[in-house]
XYZ file of C-alpha atoms in Angstrom:
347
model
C 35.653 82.944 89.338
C 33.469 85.829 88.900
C 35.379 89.125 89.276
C 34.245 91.974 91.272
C 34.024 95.992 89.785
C 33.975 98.873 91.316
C 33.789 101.786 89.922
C 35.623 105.006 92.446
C 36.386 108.543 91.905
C 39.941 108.408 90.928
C 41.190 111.542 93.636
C 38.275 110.950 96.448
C 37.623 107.818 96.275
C 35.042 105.480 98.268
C 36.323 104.470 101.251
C 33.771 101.595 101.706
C 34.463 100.377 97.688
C 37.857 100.253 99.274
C 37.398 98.843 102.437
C 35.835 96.004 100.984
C 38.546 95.713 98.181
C 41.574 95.923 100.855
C 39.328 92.735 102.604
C 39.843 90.870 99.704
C 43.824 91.584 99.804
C 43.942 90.733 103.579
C 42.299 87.060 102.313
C 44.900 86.549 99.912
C 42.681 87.334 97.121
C 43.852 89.007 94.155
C 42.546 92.599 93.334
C 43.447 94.808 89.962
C 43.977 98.753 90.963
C 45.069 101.765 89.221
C 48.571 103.913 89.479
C 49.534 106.701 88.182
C 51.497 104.591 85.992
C 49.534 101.305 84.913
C 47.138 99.045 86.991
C 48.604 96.951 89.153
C 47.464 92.792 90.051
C 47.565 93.151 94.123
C 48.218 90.402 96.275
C 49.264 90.300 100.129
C 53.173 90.407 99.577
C 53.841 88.853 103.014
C 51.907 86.659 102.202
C 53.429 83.742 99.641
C 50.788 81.526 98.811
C 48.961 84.814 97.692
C 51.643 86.105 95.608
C 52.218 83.028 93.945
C 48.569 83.301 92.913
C 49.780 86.158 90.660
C 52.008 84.520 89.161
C 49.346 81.888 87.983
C 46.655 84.119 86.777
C 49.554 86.129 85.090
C 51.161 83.062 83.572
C 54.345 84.894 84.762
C 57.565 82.875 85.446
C 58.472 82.662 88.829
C 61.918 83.784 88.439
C 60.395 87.574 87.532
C 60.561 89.643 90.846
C 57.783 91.649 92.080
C 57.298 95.095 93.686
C 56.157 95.930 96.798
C 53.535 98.691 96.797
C 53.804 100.669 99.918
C 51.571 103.332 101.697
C 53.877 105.706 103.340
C 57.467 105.931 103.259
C 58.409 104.903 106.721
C 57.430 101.153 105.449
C 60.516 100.906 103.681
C 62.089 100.600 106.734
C 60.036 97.396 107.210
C 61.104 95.629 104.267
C 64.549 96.741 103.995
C 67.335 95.311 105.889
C 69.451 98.571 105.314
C 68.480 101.925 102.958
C 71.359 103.215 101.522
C 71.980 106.514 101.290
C 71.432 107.022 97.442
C 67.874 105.312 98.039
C 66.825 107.846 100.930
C 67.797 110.393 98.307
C 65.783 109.764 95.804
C 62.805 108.805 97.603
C 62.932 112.227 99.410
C 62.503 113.657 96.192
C 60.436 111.638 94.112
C 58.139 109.455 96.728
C 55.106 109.287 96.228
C 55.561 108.933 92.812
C 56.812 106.407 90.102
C 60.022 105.229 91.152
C 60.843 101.859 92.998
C 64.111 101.415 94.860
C 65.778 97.789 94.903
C 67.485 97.544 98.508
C 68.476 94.516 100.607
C 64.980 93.033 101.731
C 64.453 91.646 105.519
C 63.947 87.899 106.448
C 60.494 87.757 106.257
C 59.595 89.081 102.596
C 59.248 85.852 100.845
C 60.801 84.354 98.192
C 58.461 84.396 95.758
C 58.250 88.165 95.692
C 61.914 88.817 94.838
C 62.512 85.877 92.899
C 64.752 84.178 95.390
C 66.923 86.912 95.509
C 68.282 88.659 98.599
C 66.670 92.510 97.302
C 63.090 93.453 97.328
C 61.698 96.426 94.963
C 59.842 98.686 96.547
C 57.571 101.675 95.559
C 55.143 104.360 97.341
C 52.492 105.215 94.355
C 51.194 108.764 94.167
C 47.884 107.780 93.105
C 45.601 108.035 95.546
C 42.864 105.050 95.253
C 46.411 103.021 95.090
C 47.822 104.896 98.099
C 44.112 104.413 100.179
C 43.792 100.524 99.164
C 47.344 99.537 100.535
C 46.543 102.105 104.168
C 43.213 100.347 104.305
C 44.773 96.517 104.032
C 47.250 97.232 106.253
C 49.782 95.228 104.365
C 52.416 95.992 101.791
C 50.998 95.064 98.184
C 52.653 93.140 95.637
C 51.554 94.124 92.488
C 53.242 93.534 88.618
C 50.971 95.245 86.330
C 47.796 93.362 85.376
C 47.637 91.693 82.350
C 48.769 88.351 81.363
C 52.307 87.923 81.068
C 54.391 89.487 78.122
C 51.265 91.405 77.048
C 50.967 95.245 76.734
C 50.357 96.435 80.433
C 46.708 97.828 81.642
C 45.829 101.370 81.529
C 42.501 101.104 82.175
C 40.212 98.911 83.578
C 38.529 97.428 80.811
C 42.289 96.786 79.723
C 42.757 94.378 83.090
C 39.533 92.607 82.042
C 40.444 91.683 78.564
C 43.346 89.978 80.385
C 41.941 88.692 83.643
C 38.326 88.894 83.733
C 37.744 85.491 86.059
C 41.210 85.057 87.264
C 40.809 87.430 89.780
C 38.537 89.024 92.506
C 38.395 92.059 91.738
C 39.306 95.419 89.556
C 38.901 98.625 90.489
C 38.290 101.295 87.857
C 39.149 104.622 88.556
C 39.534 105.772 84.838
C 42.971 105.863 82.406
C 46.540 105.694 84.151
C 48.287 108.939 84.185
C 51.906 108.517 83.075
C 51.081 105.146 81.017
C 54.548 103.308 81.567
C 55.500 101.420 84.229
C 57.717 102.885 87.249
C 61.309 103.435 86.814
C 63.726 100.894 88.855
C 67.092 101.362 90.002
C 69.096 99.286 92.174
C 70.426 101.163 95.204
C 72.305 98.008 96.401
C 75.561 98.314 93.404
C 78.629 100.688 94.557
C 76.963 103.118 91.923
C 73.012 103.133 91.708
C 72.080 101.514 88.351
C 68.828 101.873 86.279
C 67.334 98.679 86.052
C 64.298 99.982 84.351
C 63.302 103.486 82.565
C 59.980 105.121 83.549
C 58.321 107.886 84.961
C 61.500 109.054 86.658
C 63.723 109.897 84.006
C 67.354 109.597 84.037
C 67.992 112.778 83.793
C 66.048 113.436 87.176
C 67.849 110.317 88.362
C 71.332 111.992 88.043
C 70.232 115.416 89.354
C 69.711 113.573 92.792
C 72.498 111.501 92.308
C 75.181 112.784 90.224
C 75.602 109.174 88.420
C 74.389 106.328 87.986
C 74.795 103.067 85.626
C 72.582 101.709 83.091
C 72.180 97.782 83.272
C 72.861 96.021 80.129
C 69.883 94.159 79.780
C 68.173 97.673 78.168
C 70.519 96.988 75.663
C 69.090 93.426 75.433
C 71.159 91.607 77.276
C 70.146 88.030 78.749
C 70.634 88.845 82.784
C 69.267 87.447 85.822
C 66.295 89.704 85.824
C 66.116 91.918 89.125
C 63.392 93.975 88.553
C 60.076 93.215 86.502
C 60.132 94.096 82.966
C 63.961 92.782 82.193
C 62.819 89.601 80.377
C 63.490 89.655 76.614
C 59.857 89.925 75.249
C 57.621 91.916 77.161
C 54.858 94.084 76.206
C 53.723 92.250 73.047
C 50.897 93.001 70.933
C 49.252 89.784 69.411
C 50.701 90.349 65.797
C 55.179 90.345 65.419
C 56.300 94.204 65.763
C 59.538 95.349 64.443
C 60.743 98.791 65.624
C 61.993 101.359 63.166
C 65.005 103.431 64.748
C 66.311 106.567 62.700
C 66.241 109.881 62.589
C 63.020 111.376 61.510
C 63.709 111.637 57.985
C 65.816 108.433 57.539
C 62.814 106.927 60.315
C 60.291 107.830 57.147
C 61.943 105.975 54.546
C 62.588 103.113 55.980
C 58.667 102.817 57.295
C 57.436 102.706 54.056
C 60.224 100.960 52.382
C 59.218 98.252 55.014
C 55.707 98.755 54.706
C 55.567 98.902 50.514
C 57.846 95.202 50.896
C 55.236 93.798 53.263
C 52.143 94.611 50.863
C 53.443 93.572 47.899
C 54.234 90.050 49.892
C 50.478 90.280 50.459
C 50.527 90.866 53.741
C 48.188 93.193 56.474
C 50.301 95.725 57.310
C 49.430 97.759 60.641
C 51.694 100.564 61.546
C 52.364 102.682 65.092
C 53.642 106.156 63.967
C 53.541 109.961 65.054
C 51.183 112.677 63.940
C 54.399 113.611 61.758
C 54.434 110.661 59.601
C 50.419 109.987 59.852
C 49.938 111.220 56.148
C 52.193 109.520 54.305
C 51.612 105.796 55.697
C 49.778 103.904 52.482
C 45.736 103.876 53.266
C 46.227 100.152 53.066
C 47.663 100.109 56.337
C 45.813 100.128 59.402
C 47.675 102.750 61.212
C 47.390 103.776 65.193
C 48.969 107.663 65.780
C 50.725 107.570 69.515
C 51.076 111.418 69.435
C 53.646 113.671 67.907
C 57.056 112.533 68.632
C 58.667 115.727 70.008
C 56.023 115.159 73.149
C 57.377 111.689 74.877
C 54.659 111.958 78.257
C 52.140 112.114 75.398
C 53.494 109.014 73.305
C 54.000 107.454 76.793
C 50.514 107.752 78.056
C 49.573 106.583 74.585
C 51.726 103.905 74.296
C 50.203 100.375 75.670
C 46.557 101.906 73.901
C 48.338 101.979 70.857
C 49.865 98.392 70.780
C 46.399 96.696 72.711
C 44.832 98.337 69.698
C 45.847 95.780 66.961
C 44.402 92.927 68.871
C 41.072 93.010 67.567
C 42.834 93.746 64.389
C 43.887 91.026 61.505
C 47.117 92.384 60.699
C 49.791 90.160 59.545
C 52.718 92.314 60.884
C 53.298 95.703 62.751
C 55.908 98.340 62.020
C 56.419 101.187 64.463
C 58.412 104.453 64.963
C 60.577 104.902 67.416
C 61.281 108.356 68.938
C 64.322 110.163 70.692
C 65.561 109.004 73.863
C 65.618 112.190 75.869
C 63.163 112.272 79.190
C 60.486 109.780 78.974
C 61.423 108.851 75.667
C 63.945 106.469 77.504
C 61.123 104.488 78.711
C 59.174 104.342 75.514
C 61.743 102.965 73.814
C 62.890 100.296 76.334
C 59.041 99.175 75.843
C 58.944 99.347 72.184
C 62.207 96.930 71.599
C 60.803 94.486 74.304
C 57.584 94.872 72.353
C 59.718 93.960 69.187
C 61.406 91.256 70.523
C 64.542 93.332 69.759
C 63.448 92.629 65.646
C 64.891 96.909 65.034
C 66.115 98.704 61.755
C 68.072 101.325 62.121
């Protein structure tokens, strides 16, 4: 299948690129766009034989729910068989944007966008060429992020193409994702909302709507019923095995290059993920990637998939990476890291 680009302005975008894009979607095709948070493999999510189409060119299992990608907020009510009243909350504050609400989904969203089960994710994107595409098919959008399953997720477009180039009908570039990390879940269906999956929304901003909320224990790596994409065990994988160093920064340092120093003398290439802090001291050996300085998360985020895509083209053996604190986004990078791992951590 040869895959169509276009190339659009990323805030004024053009509406005939689009137009003919949004076609596609109405079709049942499959077209790559960009969020603020990564790009996203569209399909017609009313449409099942479509969706299922994702799953294929994704290599995703089927049980892995989808989210529905929205255009304005009044479409929840089209999905949603009731909104409860923590989920017209938060979506007062923080739609567009990247948060996705699991509520009870209607009769007609099929089964192979919520994995059989009787809730439906559902998100309004603030970026605009996302926002325009979905308006201009008319339909709501179900879109995981587009790369092939377990992979680190797109950021740009040439990311999506590594991945997809001739699965799919189309990709449209409009330049790097903002945030970087995917959008942050929470189920509005428990008796207390609970965080299915960190993001762009931080928990913090979570509880200032809400007051409280629970954290599900599969982003402790628990083995649940995933309701929300992103809950499976492995996720987000570079090509080479990954184990995560968790410590504080000085203890975090140590560790690294005890790690590191064990790993070279086994005669093994040694690649390494690490802040601008501990950038000087990694062995020149290694073939070391720098996601930012640790006391910025957005900037580590935003960084983050980059960083782990860039050790594919790489012949390293094994990859050690440093983790960060868990305050704001920091959440969310290190629910990605430990999926990236596998869970292999040292603390």
């Amino acid at each position: 299948m040869y895959t169509k680009y276009y190339r659009v302005d990323p805030v004024c975008p053009d509406a005939a690129m689009l137009a003919e894009a949004a076609a596609l979607l109405r079709q049942g095709e499959l077209v790559a766009f960009p969020t603020e948070t990564v790009y996203g493999l569209g399909a017609n999510g009313l449409d099942a034989a479509a969706v299922k189409r994702i799953f294929q060119a994704k290599g995703r299992p089927a049980d892995n729910p989808l989210i529905l990608h929205i255009a304005d907020a009044d479409n929840l009510a089209e999905l949603a068989a009731a909104v409860p009243a923590s989920a017209r909350a938060l979506v007062e504050c923080y739609w567009p944007g990247p948060l996705t609400v699991v509520v009870e989904r209607q009769g007609h969203v099929p089964d192979a966008v919520t994995g059989g089960l009787n809730t439906v994710a559902v998100r309004l994107p603030s970026s605009p060429v996302a926002r325009e595409l979905i308006r201009l098919a008319g339909i709501p959008v179900a879109a995981p992020s587009a790369n092939t399953s377990g992979r680190p997720s797109p950021t740009t477009a040439q990311d999506v193409l590594a991945d997809l180039e001739g699965k799919i009908a189309a990709v449209i570039d409009a330049g790097p994702c903002d945030i970087g990390v995917e959008s942050t879940v929470i189920d509005c269906t428990t008796p207390v909302p609970t965080l299915l999956r960190p993001g762009g929304i931080t928990y913090e901003m979570l509880i200032a709507v809400l007051g409280d909320i629970e954290v599900d224990p599969a982003l402790a790596g628990a083995q649940t019923v995933p309701k929300s994409p992103g809950m499976k065990y492995t996720h987000y994988a570079p090509a080479a095995p990954l184990t995560l160093i968790e410590a504080e920064p000085v203890r975090s340092a140590g560790l690294l290059i005890r790690e590191i120093n064990k790993a070279l003398t086994a005669g093994k290439t040694v690649g390494a993920i690490v802040s601008a802090e501990l950038a000087d001291i990694v062995p020149p050996t290694v073939m070391t990637a720098v996601y930012g300085s640790r006391t910025d998360a957005a900037a580590v985020a935003a960084n983050l998939y980059t960083v782990l895509r860039s050790f594919d083209d790489k012949a390293v053996d094994v990859i050690y990476a440093e983790g960060i604190a868990e305050q704001g986004l920091g959440l969310a990078v290190m629910n990605r890291l430990r999926k990236a791992a596998g869970y292999r951590i040292l603390r």
